[in-house]
PDB file of C-alpha atoms in Angstrom:
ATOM      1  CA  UNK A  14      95.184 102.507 120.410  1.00 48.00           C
ATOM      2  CA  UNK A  15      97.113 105.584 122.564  1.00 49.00           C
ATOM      3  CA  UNK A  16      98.639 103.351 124.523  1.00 48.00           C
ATOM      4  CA  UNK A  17     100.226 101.645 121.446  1.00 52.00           C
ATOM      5  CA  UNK A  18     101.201 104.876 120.362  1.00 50.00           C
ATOM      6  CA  UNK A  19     102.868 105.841 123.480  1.00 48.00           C
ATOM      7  CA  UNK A  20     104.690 102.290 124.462  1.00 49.00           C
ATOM      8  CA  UNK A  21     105.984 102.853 120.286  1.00 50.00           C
ATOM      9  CA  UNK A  22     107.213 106.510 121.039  1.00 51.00           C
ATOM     10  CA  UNK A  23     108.648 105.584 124.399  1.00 50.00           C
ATOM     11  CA  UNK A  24     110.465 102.327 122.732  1.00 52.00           C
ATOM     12  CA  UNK A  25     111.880 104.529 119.856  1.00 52.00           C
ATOM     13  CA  UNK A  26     113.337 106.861 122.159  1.00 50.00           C
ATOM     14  CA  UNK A  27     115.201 104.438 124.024  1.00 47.00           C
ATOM     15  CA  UNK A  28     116.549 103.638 120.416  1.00 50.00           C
ATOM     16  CA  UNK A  29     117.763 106.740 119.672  1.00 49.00           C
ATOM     17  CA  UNK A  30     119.319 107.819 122.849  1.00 47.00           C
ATOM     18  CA  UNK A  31     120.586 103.906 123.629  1.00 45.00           C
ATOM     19  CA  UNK A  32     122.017 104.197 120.392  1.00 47.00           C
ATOM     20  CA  UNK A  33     123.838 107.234 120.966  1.00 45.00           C
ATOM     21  CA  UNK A  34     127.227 105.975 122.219  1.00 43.00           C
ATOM     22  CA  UNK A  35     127.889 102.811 120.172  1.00 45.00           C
ATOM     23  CA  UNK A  36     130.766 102.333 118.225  1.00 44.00           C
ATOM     24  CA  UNK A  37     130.441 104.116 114.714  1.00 44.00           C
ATOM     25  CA  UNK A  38     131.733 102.436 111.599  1.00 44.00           C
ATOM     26  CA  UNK A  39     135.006 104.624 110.426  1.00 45.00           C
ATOM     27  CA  UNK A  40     133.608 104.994 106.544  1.00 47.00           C
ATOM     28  CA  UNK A  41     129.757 105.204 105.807  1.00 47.00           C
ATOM     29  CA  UNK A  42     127.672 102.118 105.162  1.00 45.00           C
ATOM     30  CA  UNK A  43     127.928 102.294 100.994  1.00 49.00           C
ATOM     31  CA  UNK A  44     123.716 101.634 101.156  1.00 52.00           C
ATOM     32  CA  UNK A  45     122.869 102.125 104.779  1.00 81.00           C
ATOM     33  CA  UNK A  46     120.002  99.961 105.322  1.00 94.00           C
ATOM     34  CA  UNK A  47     117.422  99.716 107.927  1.00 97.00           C
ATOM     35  CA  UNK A  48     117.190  96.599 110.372  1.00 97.00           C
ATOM     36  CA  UNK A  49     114.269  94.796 111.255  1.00 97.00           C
ATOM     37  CA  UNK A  50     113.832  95.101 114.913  1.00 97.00           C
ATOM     38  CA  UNK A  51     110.264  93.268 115.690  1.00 97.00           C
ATOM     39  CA  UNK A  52     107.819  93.440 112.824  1.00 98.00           C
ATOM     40  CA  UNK A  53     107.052  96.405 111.424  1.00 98.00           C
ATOM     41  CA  UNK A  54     110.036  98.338 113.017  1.00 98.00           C
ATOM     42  CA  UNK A  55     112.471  98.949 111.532  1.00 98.00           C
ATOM     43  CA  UNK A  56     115.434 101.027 112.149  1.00 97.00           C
ATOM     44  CA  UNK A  57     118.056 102.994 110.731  1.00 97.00           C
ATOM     45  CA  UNK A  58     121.442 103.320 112.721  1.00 95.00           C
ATOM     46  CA  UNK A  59     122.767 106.942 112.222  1.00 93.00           C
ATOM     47  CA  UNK A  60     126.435 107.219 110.517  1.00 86.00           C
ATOM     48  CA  UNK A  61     129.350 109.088 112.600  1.00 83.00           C
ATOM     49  CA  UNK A  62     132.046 109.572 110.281  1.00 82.00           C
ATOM     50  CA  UNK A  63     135.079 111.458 111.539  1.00 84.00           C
ATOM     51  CA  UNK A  64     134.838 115.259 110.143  1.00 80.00           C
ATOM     52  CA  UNK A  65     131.392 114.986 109.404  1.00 82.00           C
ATOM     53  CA  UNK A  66     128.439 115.857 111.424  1.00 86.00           C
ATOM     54  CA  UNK A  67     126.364 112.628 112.453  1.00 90.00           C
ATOM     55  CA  UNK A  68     123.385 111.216 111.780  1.00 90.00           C
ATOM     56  CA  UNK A  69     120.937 110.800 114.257  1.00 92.00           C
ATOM     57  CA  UNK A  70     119.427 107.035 114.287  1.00 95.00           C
ATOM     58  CA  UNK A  71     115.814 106.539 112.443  1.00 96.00           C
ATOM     59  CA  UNK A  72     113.150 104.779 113.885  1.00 97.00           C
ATOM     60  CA  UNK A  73     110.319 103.191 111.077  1.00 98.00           C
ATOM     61  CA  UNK A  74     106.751 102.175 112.207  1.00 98.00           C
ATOM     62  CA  UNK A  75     104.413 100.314 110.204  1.00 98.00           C
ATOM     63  CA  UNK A  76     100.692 101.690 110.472  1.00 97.00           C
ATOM     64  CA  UNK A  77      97.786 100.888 108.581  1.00 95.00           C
ATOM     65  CA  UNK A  78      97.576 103.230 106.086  1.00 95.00           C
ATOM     66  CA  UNK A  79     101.155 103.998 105.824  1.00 97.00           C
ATOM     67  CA  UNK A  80     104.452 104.646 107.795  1.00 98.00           C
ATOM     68  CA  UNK A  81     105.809 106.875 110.585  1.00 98.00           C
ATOM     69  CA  UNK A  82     108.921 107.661 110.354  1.00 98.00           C
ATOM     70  CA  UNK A  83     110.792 108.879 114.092  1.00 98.00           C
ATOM     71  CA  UNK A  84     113.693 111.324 113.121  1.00 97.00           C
ATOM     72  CA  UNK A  85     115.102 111.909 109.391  1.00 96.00           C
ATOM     73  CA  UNK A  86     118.348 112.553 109.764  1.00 94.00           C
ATOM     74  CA  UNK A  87     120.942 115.176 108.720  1.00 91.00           C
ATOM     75  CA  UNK A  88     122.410 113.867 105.314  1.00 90.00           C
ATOM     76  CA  UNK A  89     120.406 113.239 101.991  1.00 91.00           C
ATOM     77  CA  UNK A  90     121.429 109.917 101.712  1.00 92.00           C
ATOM     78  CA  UNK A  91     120.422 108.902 105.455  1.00 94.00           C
ATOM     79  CA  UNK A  92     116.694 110.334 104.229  1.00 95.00           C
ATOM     80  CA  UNK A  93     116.455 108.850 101.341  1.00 96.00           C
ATOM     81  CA  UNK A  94     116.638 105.273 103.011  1.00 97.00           C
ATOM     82  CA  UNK A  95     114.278 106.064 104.985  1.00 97.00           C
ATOM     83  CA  UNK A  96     112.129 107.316 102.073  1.00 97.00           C
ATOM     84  CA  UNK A  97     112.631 104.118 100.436  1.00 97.00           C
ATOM     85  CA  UNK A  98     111.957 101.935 103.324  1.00 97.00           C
ATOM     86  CA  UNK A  99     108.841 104.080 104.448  1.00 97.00           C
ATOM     87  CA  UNK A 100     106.523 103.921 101.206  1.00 96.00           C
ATOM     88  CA  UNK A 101     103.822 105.713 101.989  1.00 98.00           C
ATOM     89  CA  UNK A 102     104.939 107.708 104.523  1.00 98.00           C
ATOM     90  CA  UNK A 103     102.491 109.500 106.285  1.00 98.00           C
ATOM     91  CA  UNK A 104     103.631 110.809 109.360  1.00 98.00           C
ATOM     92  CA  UNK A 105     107.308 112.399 110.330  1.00 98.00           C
ATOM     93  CA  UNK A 106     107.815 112.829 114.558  1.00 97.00           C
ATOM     94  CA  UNK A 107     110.911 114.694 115.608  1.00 95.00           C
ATOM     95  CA  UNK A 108     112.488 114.065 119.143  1.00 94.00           C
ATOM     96  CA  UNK A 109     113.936 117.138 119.388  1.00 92.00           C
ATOM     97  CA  UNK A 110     115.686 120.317 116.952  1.00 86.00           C
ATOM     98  CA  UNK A 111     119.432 119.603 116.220  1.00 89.00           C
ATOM     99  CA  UNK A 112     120.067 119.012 112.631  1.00 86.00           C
ATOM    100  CA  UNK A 113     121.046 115.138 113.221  1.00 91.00           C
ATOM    101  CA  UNK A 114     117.175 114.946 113.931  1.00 91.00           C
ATOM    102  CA  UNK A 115     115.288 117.121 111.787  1.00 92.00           C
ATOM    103  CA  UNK A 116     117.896 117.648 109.023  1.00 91.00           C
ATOM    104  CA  UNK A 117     115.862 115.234 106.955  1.00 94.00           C
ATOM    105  CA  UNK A 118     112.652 117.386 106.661  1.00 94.00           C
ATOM    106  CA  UNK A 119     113.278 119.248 104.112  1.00 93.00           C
ATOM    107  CA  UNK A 120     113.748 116.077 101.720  1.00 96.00           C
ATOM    108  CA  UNK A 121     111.169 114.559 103.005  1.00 98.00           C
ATOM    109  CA  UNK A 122     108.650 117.864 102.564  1.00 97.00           C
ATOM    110  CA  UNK A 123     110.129 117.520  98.965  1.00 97.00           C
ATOM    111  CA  UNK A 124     109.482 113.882  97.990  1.00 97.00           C
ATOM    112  CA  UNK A 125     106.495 113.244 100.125  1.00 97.00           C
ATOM    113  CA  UNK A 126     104.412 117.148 100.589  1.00 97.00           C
ATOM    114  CA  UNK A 127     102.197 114.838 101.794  1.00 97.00           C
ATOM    115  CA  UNK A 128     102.990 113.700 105.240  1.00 98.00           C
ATOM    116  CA  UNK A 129     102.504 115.633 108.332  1.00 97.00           C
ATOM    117  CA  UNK A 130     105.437 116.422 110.091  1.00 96.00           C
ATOM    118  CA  UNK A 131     105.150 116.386 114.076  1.00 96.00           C
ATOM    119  CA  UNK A 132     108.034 118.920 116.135  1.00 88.00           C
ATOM    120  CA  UNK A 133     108.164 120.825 119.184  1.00 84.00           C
ATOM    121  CA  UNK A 134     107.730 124.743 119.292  1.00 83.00           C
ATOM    122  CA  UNK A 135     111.338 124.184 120.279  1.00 74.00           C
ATOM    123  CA  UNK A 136     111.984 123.945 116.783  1.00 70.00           C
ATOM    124  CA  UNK A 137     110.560 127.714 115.922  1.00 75.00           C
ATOM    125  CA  UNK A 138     112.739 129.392 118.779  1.00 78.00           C
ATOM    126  CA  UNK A 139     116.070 127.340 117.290  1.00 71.00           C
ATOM    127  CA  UNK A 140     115.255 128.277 114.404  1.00 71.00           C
ATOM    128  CA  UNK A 141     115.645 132.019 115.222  1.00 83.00           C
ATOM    129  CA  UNK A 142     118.214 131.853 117.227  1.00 80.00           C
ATOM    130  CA  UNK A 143     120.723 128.873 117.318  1.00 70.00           C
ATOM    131  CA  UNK A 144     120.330 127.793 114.061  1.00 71.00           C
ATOM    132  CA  UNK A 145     120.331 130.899 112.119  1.00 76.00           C
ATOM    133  CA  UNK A 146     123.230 131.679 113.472  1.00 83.00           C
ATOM    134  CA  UNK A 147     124.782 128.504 112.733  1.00 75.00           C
ATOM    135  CA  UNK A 148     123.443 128.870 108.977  1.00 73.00           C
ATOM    136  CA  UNK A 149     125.583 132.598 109.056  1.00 82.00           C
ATOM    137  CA  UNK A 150     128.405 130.797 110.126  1.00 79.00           C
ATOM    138  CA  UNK A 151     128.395 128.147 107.602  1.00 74.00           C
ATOM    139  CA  UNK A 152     127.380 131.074 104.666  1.00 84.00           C
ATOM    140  CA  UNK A 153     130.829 132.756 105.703  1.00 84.00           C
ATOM    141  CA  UNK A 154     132.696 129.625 106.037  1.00 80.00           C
ATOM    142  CA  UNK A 155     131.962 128.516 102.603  1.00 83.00           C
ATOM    143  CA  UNK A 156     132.451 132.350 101.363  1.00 88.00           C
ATOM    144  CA  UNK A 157     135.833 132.024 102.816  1.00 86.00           C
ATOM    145  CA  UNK A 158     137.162 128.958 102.007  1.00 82.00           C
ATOM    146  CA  UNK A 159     138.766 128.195  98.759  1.00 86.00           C
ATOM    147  CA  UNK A 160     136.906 126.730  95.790  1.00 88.00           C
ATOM    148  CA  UNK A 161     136.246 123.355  95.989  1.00 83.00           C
ATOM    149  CA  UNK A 162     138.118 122.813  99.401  1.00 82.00           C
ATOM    150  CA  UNK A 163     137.399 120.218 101.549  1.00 75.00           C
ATOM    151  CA  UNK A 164     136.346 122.365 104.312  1.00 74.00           C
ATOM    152  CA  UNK A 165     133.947 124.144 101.118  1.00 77.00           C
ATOM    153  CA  UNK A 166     132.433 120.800 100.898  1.00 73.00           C
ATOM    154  CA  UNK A 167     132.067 120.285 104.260  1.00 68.00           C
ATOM    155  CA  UNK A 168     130.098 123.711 104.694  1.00 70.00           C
ATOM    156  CA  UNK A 169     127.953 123.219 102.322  1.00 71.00           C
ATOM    157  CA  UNK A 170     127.038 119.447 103.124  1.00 65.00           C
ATOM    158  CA  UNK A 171     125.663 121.295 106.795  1.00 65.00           C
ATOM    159  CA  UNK A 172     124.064 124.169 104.801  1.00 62.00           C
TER     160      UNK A 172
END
């Protein structure tokens, strides 16, 4: 059983990092959906459209009493596929802190409280440093731009 768990993990990260520097559709998929990669493995290519921060790719495990999901994204709508796809969901595993990995969470702590969510203590020292100075940057950004701007939009979208 742990090595089944480890060969998964190790074949998900090749995913997401081999996965990394492909060529990235210019407009978002309208309903991104996940692809069937062996049987019960799915995943979910991450979206790089220009002026927009990425999504990271999603990686979708099949388990016996549920799903694990590997990464959730940065955007709503990237999450919510995966929420779709991953009914129940009952585990969440982050590869590492930036936002294109673990922007997700939050959704996911909202539509399903009850799934565990697995990240590295990284996470807690990004989260005082890097990151909350990132989320002061985007505060003034959006404070400064003009109502309704596309930058505004932008801002908030990372907030």
């Amino acid at each position: 059983m742990r090595t089944n768990f480890w060969r998964c993990w190790i074949f998900s990260a090749t995913l997401l990092f081999a996965g990394a520097g492909a060529a990235a559709p210019a407009q978002p998929p309208t309903a991104p959906r996940p692809t069937e990669l062996v049987p019960g493995v799915l995943l979910l290519r991450g979206v790089f459209v220009p002026g927009q921060q990425p999504d990271g790719n999603g990686v979708l495990f099949s388990a016996p009493d549920g799903w694990i999901v590997v990464d959730t994204g940065r955007h709503p709508d990237h999450t919510r596929v995966l929420l779709e796809s991953a009914k129940p969901l009952r585990a969440v595993f982050n590869t590492h802190w930036h936002l294109d990995h673990t922007g997700g969470n939050v959704l996911v702590r909202s539509e399903a409280p009850r799934a565990r969510i697995y990240a590295s203590s990284a996470l807690a020292d990004a989260l005082k440093g890097f990151l909350a100075r990132s989320a002061k940057g985007l505060e003034e950004a959006i404070a400064k731009a003009e109502e309704g701007s596309a930058g505004q939009r932008t801002a908030r979208a990372d907030t």
